[in-house]
Short mmCIF file of C-alpha atoms in Angstrom, two decimals:
data_model
loop_
_atom_site.label_atom_id
_atom_site.label_comp_id
_atom_site.label_asym_id
_atom_site.label_seq_id
_atom_site.Cartn_x
_atom_site.Cartn_y
_atom_site.Cartn_z
CA MET A 32 -6.99 27.94 -4.84
CA MET A 33 -7.58 31.04 -7.24
CA ASP A 34 -11.07 30.44 -9.01
CA PRO A 35 -9.88 31.03 -12.96
CA SER A 36 -12.66 30.66 -14.10
CA MET A 37 -14.20 33.80 -12.49
CA MET A 38 -11.59 35.75 -14.87
CA GLN A 39 -12.68 34.44 -18.32
CA ALA A 40 -12.81 38.09 -19.30
CA GLN A 41 -8.61 38.08 -19.97
CA MET A 42 -8.50 34.55 -22.25
CA ALA A 43 -5.13 33.38 -22.30
CA ALA A 44 -5.67 29.56 -22.95
CA SER A 45 -6.63 28.27 -25.60
CA THR A 46 -9.58 25.80 -26.17
CA SER A 47 -9.71 22.53 -26.68
CA ASN A 48 -12.98 22.34 -29.29
CA PRO A 49 -13.35 25.87 -30.73
CA GLU A 50 -16.72 24.47 -32.95
CA SER A 51 -18.87 24.02 -29.39
CA ASN A 52 -21.02 26.53 -28.50
CA ASP A 53 -21.23 25.25 -25.21
CA LEU A 54 -19.70 27.75 -22.79
CA SER A 55 -19.43 25.59 -19.99
CA SER A 56 -17.76 22.47 -21.99
CA ARG A 57 -14.11 24.25 -23.15
CA SER A 58 -11.70 25.09 -21.06
CA GLN A 59 -11.17 28.83 -20.85
CA LEU A 60 -8.60 29.09 -17.63
CA PHE A 61 -6.07 31.99 -17.00
CA SER A 62 -2.98 30.91 -16.58
CA PRO A 63 -1.23 32.49 -14.28
CA ALA A 64 -4.06 31.53 -11.60
CA VAL A 65 -3.63 27.93 -13.69
CA ALA A 66 0.18 27.97 -12.69
CA HIS A 67 -0.55 28.65 -9.16
CA ASN A 68 -2.97 26.27 -8.44
CA ALA A 69 -0.44 23.98 -9.82
CA GLN A 70 2.47 25.13 -7.79
CA ILE A 71 0.46 24.94 -4.85
CA VAL A 72 -0.67 21.28 -5.21
CA GLU A 73 3.15 20.48 -5.81
CA HIS A 74 3.91 21.75 -2.61
CA VAL A 75 1.25 19.83 -0.82
CA ARG A 76 2.17 16.52 -2.79
CA GLY A 77 5.82 16.75 -1.92
CA LEU A 78 5.38 17.30 1.97
CA MET A 79 3.43 14.34 1.53
CA SER A 80 5.30 11.77 0.27
CA ILE A 81 8.09 13.12 2.61
CA PHE A 82 5.73 12.87 5.18
CA ALA A 83 4.54 9.77 4.11
CA GLY A 84 7.94 8.20 3.60
CA ALA A 85 9.14 9.11 6.99
CA ALA A 86 6.24 7.16 8.70
CA ALA A 87 6.11 3.82 6.28
CA GLY A 88 9.95 3.95 7.40
CA VAL A 89 9.25 4.63 11.37
CA LEU A 90 6.95 1.87 11.21
CA GLY A 91 8.87 -0.81 9.74
CA VAL A 92 7.01 -0.96 6.14
CA THR A 93 9.34 -3.35 4.15
CA GLY A 94 8.70 -4.90 1.19
CA ILE A 95 8.12 -2.88 -2.69
CA ILE A 96 4.59 -3.77 -2.46
CA GLN A 97 3.94 -2.76 0.45
CA GLY A 98 5.94 0.56 0.23
CA ALA A 99 4.08 0.75 -3.10
CA CYS A 100 0.53 0.45 -1.14
CA VAL A 101 1.29 3.02 1.49
CA PHE A 102 2.31 5.73 -1.22
CA ILE A 103 -0.93 5.18 -2.69
CA ILE A 104 -3.37 5.28 -0.11
CA PHE A 105 -1.30 8.63 1.31
CA HIS A 106 -1.53 10.47 -2.64
CA THR A 107 -5.00 9.22 -2.93
CA LEU A 108 -6.01 10.67 0.66
CA THR A 109 -4.27 13.98 -0.07
CA SER A 110 -5.52 14.17 -3.40
CA LEU A 111 -9.42 13.43 -1.95
CA GLY A 112 -8.14 15.93 0.80
CA LEU A 113 -7.47 18.57 -1.72
CA LEU A 114 -10.45 18.10 -3.26
CA THR A 115 -12.26 18.82 -0.45
CA LYS A 116 -11.37 22.39 -0.94
CA ILE A 117 -13.09 22.82 -3.51
CA LYS A 118 -16.39 21.38 -1.37
CA LEU A 119 -16.49 18.30 -3.47
CA THR A 120 -18.84 19.82 -5.34
CA GLY A 121 -17.19 21.95 -7.34
CA LYS A 122 -15.22 20.46 -10.67
CA VAL A 123 -11.89 20.17 -10.72
CA SER A 124 -11.70 21.44 -14.14
CA ASN A 125 -12.45 24.89 -13.01
CA TYR A 126 -8.86 25.08 -11.37
CA LEU A 127 -6.52 22.87 -13.06
CA PRO A 128 -6.75 21.52 -16.51
CA THR A 129 -7.58 18.25 -15.96
CA LYS A 130 -10.17 15.80 -14.79
CA TRP A 131 -11.24 14.71 -11.41
CA TYR A 132 -10.20 10.96 -11.91
CA ALA A 133 -7.27 12.43 -13.57
CA PHE A 134 -6.16 14.65 -10.79
CA LEU A 135 -6.42 11.65 -8.08
CA VAL A 136 -3.26 10.01 -9.95
CA ALA A 137 -1.25 12.52 -11.96
CA ASP A 138 2.34 13.19 -10.34
CA ALA A 139 2.52 10.62 -8.05
CA ALA A 140 5.66 9.57 -10.10
CA ASN A 141 7.24 12.98 -9.41
CA HIS A 142 7.36 12.59 -5.83
CA LEU A 143 7.97 8.28 -5.65
CA LEU A 144 11.71 9.13 -5.23
CA SER A 145 11.60 11.60 -2.23
CA PHE A 146 9.17 8.79 -1.00
CA LEU A 147 11.96 6.53 -1.41
CA LEU A 148 14.38 8.51 -0.17
CA PHE A 149 12.92 9.41 3.32
CA TRP A 150 11.48 5.17 3.22
CA THR A 151 15.26 4.48 3.20
CA MET A 152 15.79 6.91 5.76
CA GLY A 153 13.44 6.31 8.31
CA TYR A 154 13.96 2.58 8.09
CA THR A 155 17.66 2.76 8.76
CA LEU A 156 17.49 5.50 10.94
CA ILE A 157 15.06 3.66 13.43
CA HIS A 158 16.00 -0.23 12.74
CA ILE A 159 19.38 -0.29 11.59
CA TYR A 160 20.80 2.03 14.09
CA MET B 101 24.24 -7.93 26.83
CA GLN B 102 22.99 -6.42 23.83
CA PRO B 103 22.13 -2.53 23.96
CA PRO B 104 18.32 -2.38 23.43
CA THR B 105 16.94 -1.54 20.13
CA LEU B 106 14.20 -0.48 18.84
CA GLY B 107 11.91 -2.50 17.03
CA HIS B 108 15.13 -4.07 15.64
CA SER B 109 14.05 -7.72 13.85
CA SER B 110 16.78 -10.58 14.64
CA ARG B 111 17.75 -10.67 10.93
CA ASP B 112 19.03 -7.05 10.82
CA LEU B 113 22.49 -6.18 11.23
CA LEU B 114 23.12 -3.45 13.72
CA LEU B 115 25.27 -0.90 12.70
CA ASP B 116 27.31 1.34 14.70
CA PRO B 117 25.81 4.90 15.53
CA ALA B 118 28.95 6.64 14.33
CA ILE B 119 28.44 5.76 10.79
CA ARG B 120 24.65 7.10 11.18
CA ASN B 121 26.66 10.24 12.60
CA TRP B 122 29.27 11.06 10.27
CA GLY B 123 28.11 9.15 7.23
CA VAL B 124 24.50 8.93 6.30
CA LEU B 125 23.56 13.07 7.97
CA PRO B 126 26.77 14.14 6.26
CA ILE B 127 25.83 13.31 2.83
CA LEU B 128 22.23 14.01 3.07
CA VAL B 129 23.51 17.41 4.14
CA PHE B 130 25.71 17.48 1.67
CA VAL B 131 23.74 16.76 -1.32
CA LEU B 132 21.30 18.92 -0.37
CA CYS B 133 23.45 22.17 0.17
CA ILE B 134 25.24 21.17 -3.25
CA ASN B 135 21.86 21.46 -5.02
CA LEU B 136 20.81 24.99 -3.46
CA LEU B 137 23.89 26.02 -4.64
CA ARG B 138 23.92 24.30 -8.14
CA ALA B 139 20.41 25.97 -8.05
CA TYR B 140 21.45 29.46 -6.82
CA LEU B 141 24.58 29.49 -9.40
CA THR B 142 23.02 28.79 -12.42
CA HIS B 143 20.30 31.92 -11.41
CA LEU B 144 23.44 33.87 -10.66
CA GLY B 145 25.64 33.41 -13.84
CA LYS B 146 22.33 33.98 -16.26
CA GLY B 147 23.34 37.65 -17.08
CA ASN B 148 21.01 40.00 -17.65
CA LYS B 149 20.65 39.87 -21.55
CA PRO B 150 17.46 41.86 -22.55
CA PRO B 151 15.88 39.67 -25.11
CA GLU B 152 15.78 40.99 -29.27
CA ILE B 153 13.30 43.16 -29.73
CA ASP B 154 12.35 42.66 -33.45
CA ASP B 155 12.67 38.79 -32.15
CA LEU B 156 10.25 38.96 -29.10
CA ARG B 157 7.58 41.46 -31.20
CA ARG B 158 7.43 38.42 -33.92
CA ARG B 159 6.67 36.34 -31.13
CA GLN B 160 4.16 38.06 -29.53
CA VAL B 161 2.34 38.87 -33.13
CA LEU B 162 1.96 35.30 -33.47
CA ALA B 163 0.83 34.40 -30.04
CA ARG B 164 -1.59 36.89 -30.33
CA ALA B 165 -3.01 35.23 -33.59
CA ASP B 166 -3.11 32.15 -32.02
CA ARG B 167 -4.95 33.54 -29.18
CA LEU B 168 -7.43 34.88 -31.65
CA ARG B 169 -7.96 31.57 -33.66
CA ALA B 170 -8.95 30.12 -30.50
CA ASN B 171 -10.62 32.37 -29.12
CA GLY B 172 -12.40 34.28 -31.75
CA ASN B 173 -15.66 32.91 -30.92
CA ASN B 174 -16.56 35.02 -28.11
CA ILE B 175 -16.50 38.14 -30.33
CA HIS B 176 -19.06 39.26 -32.85
CA LYS B 177 -18.18 39.27 -36.18
CA ALA B 178 -17.17 41.96 -37.28
CA GLY B 179 -14.81 42.39 -34.53
CA PHE B 180 -13.24 39.01 -35.83
CA GLU B 181 -13.01 40.27 -39.17
CA ALA B 182 -11.54 43.40 -38.18
CA ARG B 183 -8.61 41.26 -36.26
CA LYS B 184 -8.57 38.71 -39.23
CA ALA B 185 -7.68 41.91 -41.66
CA TRP B 186 -4.89 42.78 -39.73
CA PHE B 187 -3.32 39.69 -39.50
CA VAL B 188 -3.70 38.43 -42.81
CA GLY B 189 -4.40 41.47 -45.08
CA LYS B 190 -7.05 42.10 -47.38
CA ASP B 191 -8.33 43.88 -50.10
CA GLU B 192 -4.50 44.93 -51.26
CA GLN B 193 -3.19 45.62 -47.81
CA GLU B 194 -0.90 43.51 -46.25
CA GLY B 195 -0.97 41.98 -43.22
CA ALA B 196 0.73 41.90 -40.07
CA LEU B 197 1.73 38.50 -40.90
CA SER B 198 2.76 38.56 -44.22
CA GLU B 199 5.94 40.98 -43.40
CA GLU B 200 8.98 40.45 -45.26
CA GLY B 201 11.85 39.54 -44.50
CA VAL B 202 11.44 37.37 -41.41
CA PRO B 203 14.24 34.99 -40.73
CA GLY B 204 13.97 31.45 -41.26
CA ALA B 205 14.98 28.88 -39.05
CA VAL B 206 18.24 30.01 -37.00
CA ASN B 207 20.79 27.78 -37.19
CA PRO B 208 21.92 26.84 -33.65
CA MET B 209 25.01 26.83 -34.66
CA SER B 210 25.55 30.30 -35.36
CA ASN B 211 24.95 31.58 -32.28
CA PRO B 212 28.42 30.63 -30.53
CA MET B 213 27.09 32.50 -27.17
CA GLY B 214 23.90 30.60 -26.82
CA MET B 215 25.66 27.68 -27.18
CA MET B 216 28.14 28.27 -24.65
CA GLU B 217 25.58 29.43 -22.23
CA MET B 218 23.86 26.16 -22.23
CA VAL B 219 27.17 23.88 -22.44
CA LYS B 220 27.96 25.83 -19.36
CA GLY B 221 24.85 25.06 -17.34
CA GLN B 222 24.76 21.00 -18.36
CA ALA B 223 28.90 21.27 -17.53
CA TYR B 224 27.81 22.69 -14.10
CA PHE B 225 25.17 19.29 -13.61
CA GLY B 226 27.53 16.95 -14.80
CA MET B 227 30.55 18.41 -12.78
CA THR B 228 28.84 17.66 -9.33
CA GLN B 229 27.83 14.71 -9.98
CA MET B 230 30.95 13.35 -11.05
CA GLY B 231 32.63 15.35 -8.00
CA MET B 232 29.90 14.03 -5.27
CA MET B 233 30.69 10.40 -6.77
CA GLN B 234 34.12 10.73 -6.16
CA PHE B 235 33.89 12.66 -2.81
CA SER B 236 31.83 9.63 -1.61
CA GLU B 237 34.15 6.64 -3.03
CA MET B 238 36.96 8.51 -1.50
CA PHE B 239 35.56 8.96 2.21
CA PHE B 240 33.29 6.70 2.46
CA ALA B 241 34.21 3.56 0.84
CA GLY B 242 34.58 -0.22 2.39
CA PHE B 243 31.61 -0.23 4.77
CA VAL B 244 27.86 -0.46 4.04
CA LEU B 245 25.50 2.45 5.29
CA VAL B 246 21.83 1.60 4.52
CA LYS B 247 19.12 -0.61 4.40
CA ILE B 248 17.09 -0.22 1.43
CA PRO B 249 13.36 -1.67 3.27
CA PHE B 250 12.69 -3.94 0.16
CA ALA B 251 14.61 -7.13 -0.90
CA LEU B 252 16.60 -6.73 -4.14
CA THR B 253 17.86 -9.82 -6.14
CA ALA B 254 22.08 -10.79 -5.85
CA SER B 255 22.81 -9.07 -9.36
CA PHE B 256 22.49 -5.97 -7.62
CA LYS B 257 24.90 -6.28 -5.79
CA GLY B 258 27.81 -5.15 -7.89
CA MET B 259 26.47 -1.84 -8.62
CA LEU B 260 25.10 -1.13 -4.82
CA GLN B 261 28.16 -2.57 -2.68
CA ARG B 262 31.13 -0.96 -4.47
CA GLY B 263 33.70 -2.24 -2.47
CA ILE B 264 32.36 -4.28 -0.25
CA GLU B 265 32.92 -8.04 -1.35
CA LEU B 266 31.01 -9.98 1.26
CA SER B 267 29.25 -12.74 -0.91
CA THR B 268 26.68 -13.57 1.84
CA LEU B 269 25.81 -9.98 2.85
CA ASP B 270 22.00 -9.40 1.57
CA ALA B 271 21.72 -6.95 -1.52
CA SER B 272 19.61 -4.32 0.55
CA TYR B 273 22.58 -2.89 2.17
CA VAL B 274 24.01 -0.54 0.24
CA SER B 275 27.55 1.29 -0.15
CA ALA B 276 28.24 5.47 0.35
CA THR B 277 27.77 5.97 -3.14
CA SER B 278 24.47 4.79 -3.61
CA TRP B 279 22.87 6.12 -0.56
CA MET B 280 24.54 9.44 -2.23
CA PHE B 281 22.93 8.65 -5.50
CA LEU B 282 19.30 7.73 -3.69
CA VAL B 283 19.69 11.20 -1.96
CA ALA B 284 20.55 13.04 -5.08
CA PHE B 285 17.25 12.36 -6.55
CA GLY B 286 14.79 12.15 -4.11
CA VAL B 287 16.12 15.67 -2.23
CA LYS B 288 14.66 17.58 -5.50
CA ASP B 289 11.36 17.91 -3.45
CA LEU B 290 13.07 19.17 -0.20
CA GLN B 291 15.19 21.32 -2.15
CA ARG B 292 12.42 22.90 -3.73
CA LEU B 293 10.52 23.41 -0.56
CA PHE B 294 13.49 25.29 0.76
CA SER B 295 14.01 27.82 -2.00
CA PHE B 296 10.63 28.66 -3.47
CA ASP B 297 9.05 30.91 -0.79
CA ASP B 298 10.07 34.44 -2.62
CA GLY B 299 13.10 35.89 -3.82
CA PRO B 300 15.43 34.47 -6.72
CA MET B 301 13.64 31.24 -7.17
CA LYS B 302 10.52 32.62 -8.72
CA GLU B 303 11.88 31.29 -11.83
CA GLU B 304 12.32 28.36 -11.07
CA ALA B 305 8.73 28.28 -9.75
CA ARG B 306 7.49 29.14 -13.16
CA VAL B 307 9.28 26.11 -14.79
CA TYR B 308 7.83 23.70 -12.32
CA ALA B 309 3.99 25.69 -13.31
CA LEU B 310 4.85 25.09 -16.48
CA GLN B 311 5.47 21.36 -16.43
CA ALA B 312 2.93 20.43 -13.51
CA GLY B 313 0.55 22.83 -15.30
CA GLY B 314 0.62 21.90 -18.62
CA VAL B 315 -0.05 25.72 -19.86
CA PRO B 316 2.78 28.26 -20.40
CA LEU B 317 2.81 31.16 -18.14
CA GLY B 318 2.11 34.86 -20.20
CA GLY B 319 2.97 34.25 -23.80
CA GLY B 320 5.42 31.17 -23.19
CA PRO B 321 8.91 30.86 -22.62
CA PRO B 322 10.87 31.77 -25.28
CA ALA B 323 11.70 28.75 -27.47
CA PRO B 324 15.45 28.32 -27.04
CA MET B 325 16.94 27.37 -30.60
CA GLY B 326 15.24 26.47 -33.99
CA PHE B 327 12.52 29.12 -34.17
CA ASP B 328 11.83 29.51 -37.73
CA CYS B 329 9.84 32.27 -37.97
CA ALA B 330 9.03 32.17 -41.65
CA LYS B 331 7.34 28.83 -41.23
CA MET B 332 5.19 29.22 -38.43
CA TYR B 333 3.71 33.05 -39.73
CA SER B 334 2.80 31.11 -42.94
CA ALA B 335 1.44 28.42 -40.97
CA ALA B 336 -0.66 30.93 -38.93
CA LYS B 337 -1.92 32.74 -41.51
CA GLY B 338 -3.20 29.84 -42.90
CA GLY B 339 -4.75 28.73 -40.03
CA LEU B 340 -6.60 31.91 -39.25
CA ASP B 341 -7.38 31.89 -43.03
CA MET B 342 -9.18 28.52 -42.50
CA THR B 343 -11.20 29.44 -38.98
CA ARG B 344 -14.94 29.34 -39.28
CA HIS B 345 -16.26 32.16 -36.48
CA ARG B 346 -19.59 31.37 -35.16
CA PHE B 347 -20.28 33.77 -32.65
CA ALA B 348 -20.69 31.62 -29.24
CA LEU B 349 -23.30 34.90 -28.01
CA GLU B 350 -25.67 34.52 -30.80
CA ASP B 351 -28.45 32.70 -28.81
CA VAL B 352 -27.32 33.80 -25.84
CA GLU B 353 -30.78 35.43 -24.77
CA LYS B 354 -32.66 32.24 -24.98
CA ARG B 355 -29.91 30.27 -23.24
CA LEU B 356 -30.05 32.27 -20.36
CA LEU B 357 -33.76 32.81 -20.20
CA GLY B 358 -34.47 29.04 -20.91
CA ASP B 359 -37.86 28.83 -20.66
CA ARG B 360 -38.69 32.11 -20.05
CA TYR B 361 -37.92 33.04 -23.16
CA PRO B 362 -40.82 34.78 -24.61
CA THR B 363 -42.93 32.96 -27.56
CA SER B 364 -46.01 34.63 -27.56
CA LEU B 365 -45.77 36.87 -30.74
CA SER B 366 -47.89 39.57 -29.14
CA ALA B 367 -45.33 40.47 -26.17
CA THR B 368 -42.20 40.18 -28.95
CA GLU B 369 -43.97 42.45 -31.49
CA THR B 370 -44.63 44.86 -28.86
CA PHE B 371 -41.03 44.77 -27.78
CA LEU B 372 -39.48 44.86 -31.06
CA THR B 373 -41.31 47.42 -32.18
CA MET B 374 -40.54 49.86 -29.77
CA GLU B 375 -38.67 52.94 -30.29
CA THR B 376 -35.39 53.01 -29.53
CA PRO B 377 -33.71 55.70 -27.54
CA THR B 378 -32.43 58.63 -29.88
CA LEU B 379 -28.53 57.92 -28.92
CA ARG B 380 -28.65 54.50 -30.75
CA SER B 381 -31.01 55.26 -33.47
CA SER B 382 -29.66 54.53 -36.79
CA SER B 383 -29.00 58.25 -37.83
CA LEU B 384 -25.29 57.84 -36.20
CA GLY B 385 -24.71 55.26 -38.73
CA VAL B 386 -24.49 52.47 -35.79
CA THR B 387 -25.91 49.05 -36.81
CA GLY B 388 -24.31 47.08 -34.67
CA PRO B 389 -26.81 44.68 -31.95
CA THR B 390 -28.26 46.73 -29.18
CA HIS B 391 -27.31 47.26 -26.09
CA THR B 392 -29.38 44.66 -24.84
CA GLY B 393 -27.43 42.17 -27.08
CA VAL B 394 -31.28 41.10 -28.53
CA ARG B 395 -31.22 41.32 -32.36
CA HIS B 396 -33.82 43.90 -33.59
CA ARG B 397 -36.61 41.91 -35.47
CA SER B 398 -36.37 44.36 -38.25
CA GLN B 399 -32.68 43.90 -38.69
CA THR B 400 -32.36 39.86 -39.03
CA SER B 401 -35.15 39.83 -41.45
CA ASN B 402 -33.14 41.93 -43.37
CA ALA B 403 -30.21 39.25 -42.74
CA LYS B 404 -31.80 36.74 -43.37
CA GLY B 405 -33.37 38.37 -46.35
CA LYS B 406 -36.57 37.15 -44.82
#
């Protein structure tokens, strides 16, 4: 992922607290870089939901709660995997305008329907046919 | 003898593989292709109408004023005041934000071509959905296609099992129409993976990036309608007027040096009373900060009136 904090010379994003004098507490992120990062994260999460759904279906996971657990586990694991790209010591706020705990949970609902589709398909194709 | 099945529980129905070959997979492929086709068609049908130059110029001015207000603390006061004067005007000189004859709220009804485009876009979407529903009802009616992996109550039967009148059948077994809807909602991710490498789908990528990242790319996408120029101009002007400027790099040398910031008087006195090189001497009328960023002791004492 590109590091937009390197490009603070081109300020395109608005600050959250203009009164604060501390540069590290403001998020001056270069917006095309943020968009690029966000797109990559979306890609990864989309792929995750597809393969997790297929895996859940093939393994015969039934029941809403079990399926939701599978989805949450996969989602958290991939988010943690994405976090290791910044070595777990860098801050997520250097790359995306979210905090690390929001990053783990964010955008889950966007991919829930894909997960459901591939879960249904995997389950049906293996267990019903 | 029963054919060998893979992980098949005794409570599940066993369906004919022909249904899988000719029902489940074709609907999936069909919906995916329709979605891709629709995306490409909307992209082709957009047209190359160039934006109106006055409108674009005003939007850019507003964007710059907003940027100044947000990031003004990063430039020193003289620069900020100069830029603010350009926008807001000073001493009988009109600023850019006081432009005369700026249009008010744009009435969406008065732009028939734009309205037509939006309606056309929505119509494509709606028409394809209806068409797909009719298609699946016509060709795939009367049999169960797919089992949803979780248990549903009986009230879902009316919605999910159109055309199948079995009262004892599990509500999880659904008909082709509901499978089509499931696919239509879930295939957006797959479609996005297919079409975002390069080429004509960069526009869609921008829209998704906007939604995901929450930060507009460049200057932000042009607002479709209702862009009230006069009101936004006066709001920006008022905002800039009220902005309090505090130079963020005021004491940057203290922050940078931290503990090593020299506090002993003799060292600072010697340093500060050194002759500055002729290029930066005040004979040239330069009164800004020196190149090291450290304020000259005499300058600060003058400014503070000590």
